């Protein structure tokens, strides 16, 4: 189904006050790029904040300015869709540390040159502080809901824990309350791939051509495998050859899956900043909501009065169902209302972005209760 | 338990005849480096061929000449061990394409310069052709058994299928009859990491310093994650920090798992040739025993009279139990005697190399029936 392009310009808010960071520094002149869709009602109580994933951005339903592709969640958000912009005022903000308009390592530091690796290491909670500052500026005291998948779900959980008054409902998809050793390991491979590229130049590549494209491409390829399920890869590609009848006995991309991965890697470098990739993966690896709250996850939610919904996918091996169940147990222990469902979908971790009609029903049902 | 070093010199056989290859070429002057332990009986019917994995070598129980570490399977092979060198004559040969003495891309081509990427792309069956040529030279018509884990298991299956008279027993651990899309995808990440390193120089790095060490290190890191289980990584490392009390808010290896992976990557480059990594991963990706035999795996074993034993591990997500079961079904369809067990062990794919007493019993039992 063709959708008319939504050429929604991002808006950019510059924060008046410095943003305090978990690392102890504070960041002045922070800019937050965001998009809003649907009308904010006079009571300002129909807003939904959508939090994006690692390589996502604020273009939740508008076309991406660099790739020209439709927004990353057009199937879920829009008039009459599960997150209905006829009812709700939907806000999506680029996280700090990213590269689509919000302040990150590619942004100018006070000396006018790009921050590069001088940018402070940030956390998921720091990203959420940016979101909350945006809500303050918009005069939105309490969200109808905060919604996020993957790293977006971490932000939703962090907002619920650290700013318990700011959201009445919390919807967390395919996410986790802490990064596991395996999660960290895959991210470390990506970071090392970027840093191994001599074009990375210790992060100071902005004045020198295209930056560490090869390293970033390898990082994306490795990560991309973790977003898909083994079954999904087999169904989509199997051992089928790419535009050839026979193996070439060479190192071309003989197999479709090789060709696909190479494309995923290369195309990513056109739209994403390598240093942002370093900083955001670091923030995710540092994420451990229990650790932030004395080692007990239930304590993280001690001040919350929100209602929660968690969704996992049976083929997601990046953040498997056990991770969601862990959060549900903590919410139960905290006496909070929570619904939880593991959905069956063949797409692995990426299921939350793809065609899973059961997810649509869960999202719509939860937001309209 | 300390073991006295076994300073067994590798022997090297130069094949008299050119070795025909699946790619259509043939390779002259092929050298096969191997080690043998235990006495070959006068009937020459007590030999066991052990096939090594991707980054393994012939040093199955002797100390590695570069790292000084004990052989890779000392816990399984030796006097009184499950593969008992008091009873059996154990042979382990470095596969062609590798870099520990057998002919591979680092070896001199006819022009005296290293082959580099001029080396022909080889297959698992080509490796087995090398092994069979070695057995011919040693006067061993029929093995008591061929044994291998991971890529070694592919060689064992390939030998059973393509040289059905050469082994009475076939023992396959943590392996598969074909590489899946996900398997290929992970290997492709590794290859791209190597090829992205400018020090790779299109494979022509031998006269230029140390070669693509950074790329090879990243490739090894990515692969290493696939050898371990998520549970194993969590048990071994969890989110524990490395020699520090607090996160550094930097890009050092804060987490133990990062430090471990970096070490795995770096130390690998001291002992392994990057081009060999490209060629051997390619051979594994090309492996599809059914495809070689008209698309039906059972047909691959039509001429076999061997007895088989397959072992999988419940935490191995690289070659999960379903892959072994697939082989077992084919062997059943071919009417061959086969025993099969899925063992429980926390170490993921690497379980076949590690302390799993149940595996010892299976191996000893099968080889002494």
PDB file of C-alpha atoms in Angstrom, chain A residues 54-55 183 185-197 200 212-227 261-262 264-266 268-269 272-279 281 318, chain B residues 185-186 188-194 196 215 218-219 222 225:
ATOM      1  CA  UNK A  54      19.914   2.326  18.610  1.00  0.00           C
ATOM      2  CA  UNK A  55      20.010   3.433  15.006  1.00  0.00           C
ATOM      3  CA  UNK A 183      24.810  -8.157  24.385  1.00  0.00           C
ATOM      4  CA  UNK A 185      30.126  -8.705  23.576  1.00  0.00           C
ATOM      5  CA  UNK A 186      28.365  -8.071  20.270  1.00  0.00           C
ATOM      6  CA  UNK A 187      28.527  -4.313  20.817  1.00  0.00           C
ATOM      7  CA  UNK A 188      32.208  -4.532  21.643  1.00  0.00           C
ATOM      8  CA  UNK A 189      32.841  -6.297  18.326  1.00  0.00           C
ATOM      9  CA  UNK A 190      31.140  -3.397  16.549  1.00  0.00           C
ATOM     10  CA  UNK A 191      33.114  -0.786  18.440  1.00  0.00           C
ATOM     11  CA  UNK A 192      36.387  -2.564  17.774  1.00  0.00           C
ATOM     12  CA  UNK A 193      35.514  -2.807  14.078  1.00  0.00           C
ATOM     13  CA  UNK A 194      35.011   0.975  13.946  1.00  0.00           C
ATOM     14  CA  UNK A 195      38.105   1.771  15.985  1.00  0.00           C
ATOM     15  CA  UNK A 196      40.214  -0.630  13.894  1.00  0.00           C
ATOM     16  CA  UNK A 197      39.472   1.421  10.779  1.00  0.00           C
ATOM     17  CA  UNK A 200      38.322   6.560  12.345  1.00  0.00           C
ATOM     18  CA  UNK A 212      35.407   4.906   9.104  1.00  0.00           C
ATOM     19  CA  UNK A 213      32.870   3.589   6.631  1.00  0.00           C
ATOM     20  CA  UNK A 214      34.358   0.127   6.342  1.00  0.00           C
ATOM     21  CA  UNK A 215      34.532  -0.349  10.095  1.00  0.00           C
ATOM     22  CA  UNK A 216      31.026   1.001  10.621  1.00  0.00           C
ATOM     23  CA  UNK A 217      29.747  -1.281   7.886  1.00  0.00           C
ATOM     24  CA  UNK A 218      31.251  -4.351   9.579  1.00  0.00           C
ATOM     25  CA  UNK A 219      29.776  -3.234  12.913  1.00  0.00           C
ATOM     26  CA  UNK A 220      26.345  -2.955  11.321  1.00  0.00           C
ATOM     27  CA  UNK A 221      26.636  -6.347   9.658  1.00  0.00           C
ATOM     28  CA  UNK A 222      27.466  -8.052  12.951  1.00  0.00           C
ATOM     29  CA  UNK A 223      24.639  -6.258  14.744  1.00  0.00           C
ATOM     30  CA  UNK A 224      22.182  -6.956  11.972  1.00  0.00           C
ATOM     31  CA  UNK A 225      22.583 -10.710  12.401  1.00  0.00           C
ATOM     32  CA  UNK A 226      21.513 -10.335  16.014  1.00  0.00           C
ATOM     33  CA  UNK A 227      18.319  -8.553  14.959  1.00  0.00           C
ATOM     34  CA  UNK A 261      24.434  -8.164   4.742  1.00  0.00           C
ATOM     35  CA  UNK A 262      26.939  -6.216   2.656  1.00  0.00           C
ATOM     36  CA  UNK A 264      22.902  -3.472   5.060  1.00  0.00           C
ATOM     37  CA  UNK A 265      26.394  -2.511   6.145  1.00  0.00           C
ATOM     38  CA  UNK A 266      27.151  -0.138   3.296  1.00  0.00           C
ATOM     39  CA  UNK A 268      24.019   2.233   6.988  1.00  0.00           C
ATOM     40  CA  UNK A 269      27.147   4.326   6.573  1.00  0.00           C
ATOM     41  CA  UNK A 272      24.728   7.135  10.565  1.00  0.00           C
ATOM     42  CA  UNK A 273      27.710   8.649  12.336  1.00  0.00           C
ATOM     43  CA  UNK A 274      30.336   6.160  13.519  1.00  0.00           C
ATOM     44  CA  UNK A 275      31.059   8.008  16.752  1.00  0.00           C
ATOM     45  CA  UNK A 276      27.337   8.084  17.566  1.00  0.00           C
ATOM     46  CA  UNK A 277      27.384   4.329  17.130  1.00  0.00           C
ATOM     47  CA  UNK A 278      30.182   4.091  19.700  1.00  0.00           C
ATOM     48  CA  UNK A 279      28.433   6.318  22.222  1.00  0.00           C
ATOM     49  CA  UNK A 281      26.188   1.205  22.126  1.00  0.00           C
ATOM     50  CA  UNK A 318      18.968 -10.572  21.455  1.00  0.00           C
TER      51      UNK A 318
ATOM     52  CA  UNK B 185      26.363 -14.505   7.780  1.00  0.00           C
ATOM     53  CA  UNK B 186      28.710 -14.649  10.760  1.00  0.00           C
ATOM     54  CA  UNK B 188      30.895 -13.074   6.070  1.00  0.00           C
ATOM     55  CA  UNK B 189      31.222 -10.506   8.873  1.00  0.00           C
ATOM     56  CA  UNK B 190      34.620 -11.966   9.701  1.00  0.00           C
ATOM     57  CA  UNK B 191      35.771 -11.933   6.103  1.00  0.00           C
ATOM     58  CA  UNK B 192      34.620  -8.358   5.604  1.00  0.00           C
ATOM     59  CA  UNK B 193      36.426  -7.315   8.781  1.00  0.00           C
ATOM     60  CA  UNK B 194      39.674  -8.776   7.411  1.00  0.00           C
ATOM     61  CA  UNK B 196      38.313  -3.920   5.355  1.00  0.00           C
ATOM     62  CA  UNK B 215      40.661  -7.035  10.989  1.00  0.00           C
ATOM     63  CA  UNK B 218      37.616  -8.382  14.975  1.00  0.00           C
ATOM     64  CA  UNK B 219      36.765 -11.476  12.925  1.00  0.00           C
ATOM     65  CA  UNK B 222      32.706 -12.040  16.372  1.00  0.00           C
ATOM     66  CA  UNK B 225      30.828 -15.119  20.640  1.00  0.00           C
TER      67      UNK B 225
END
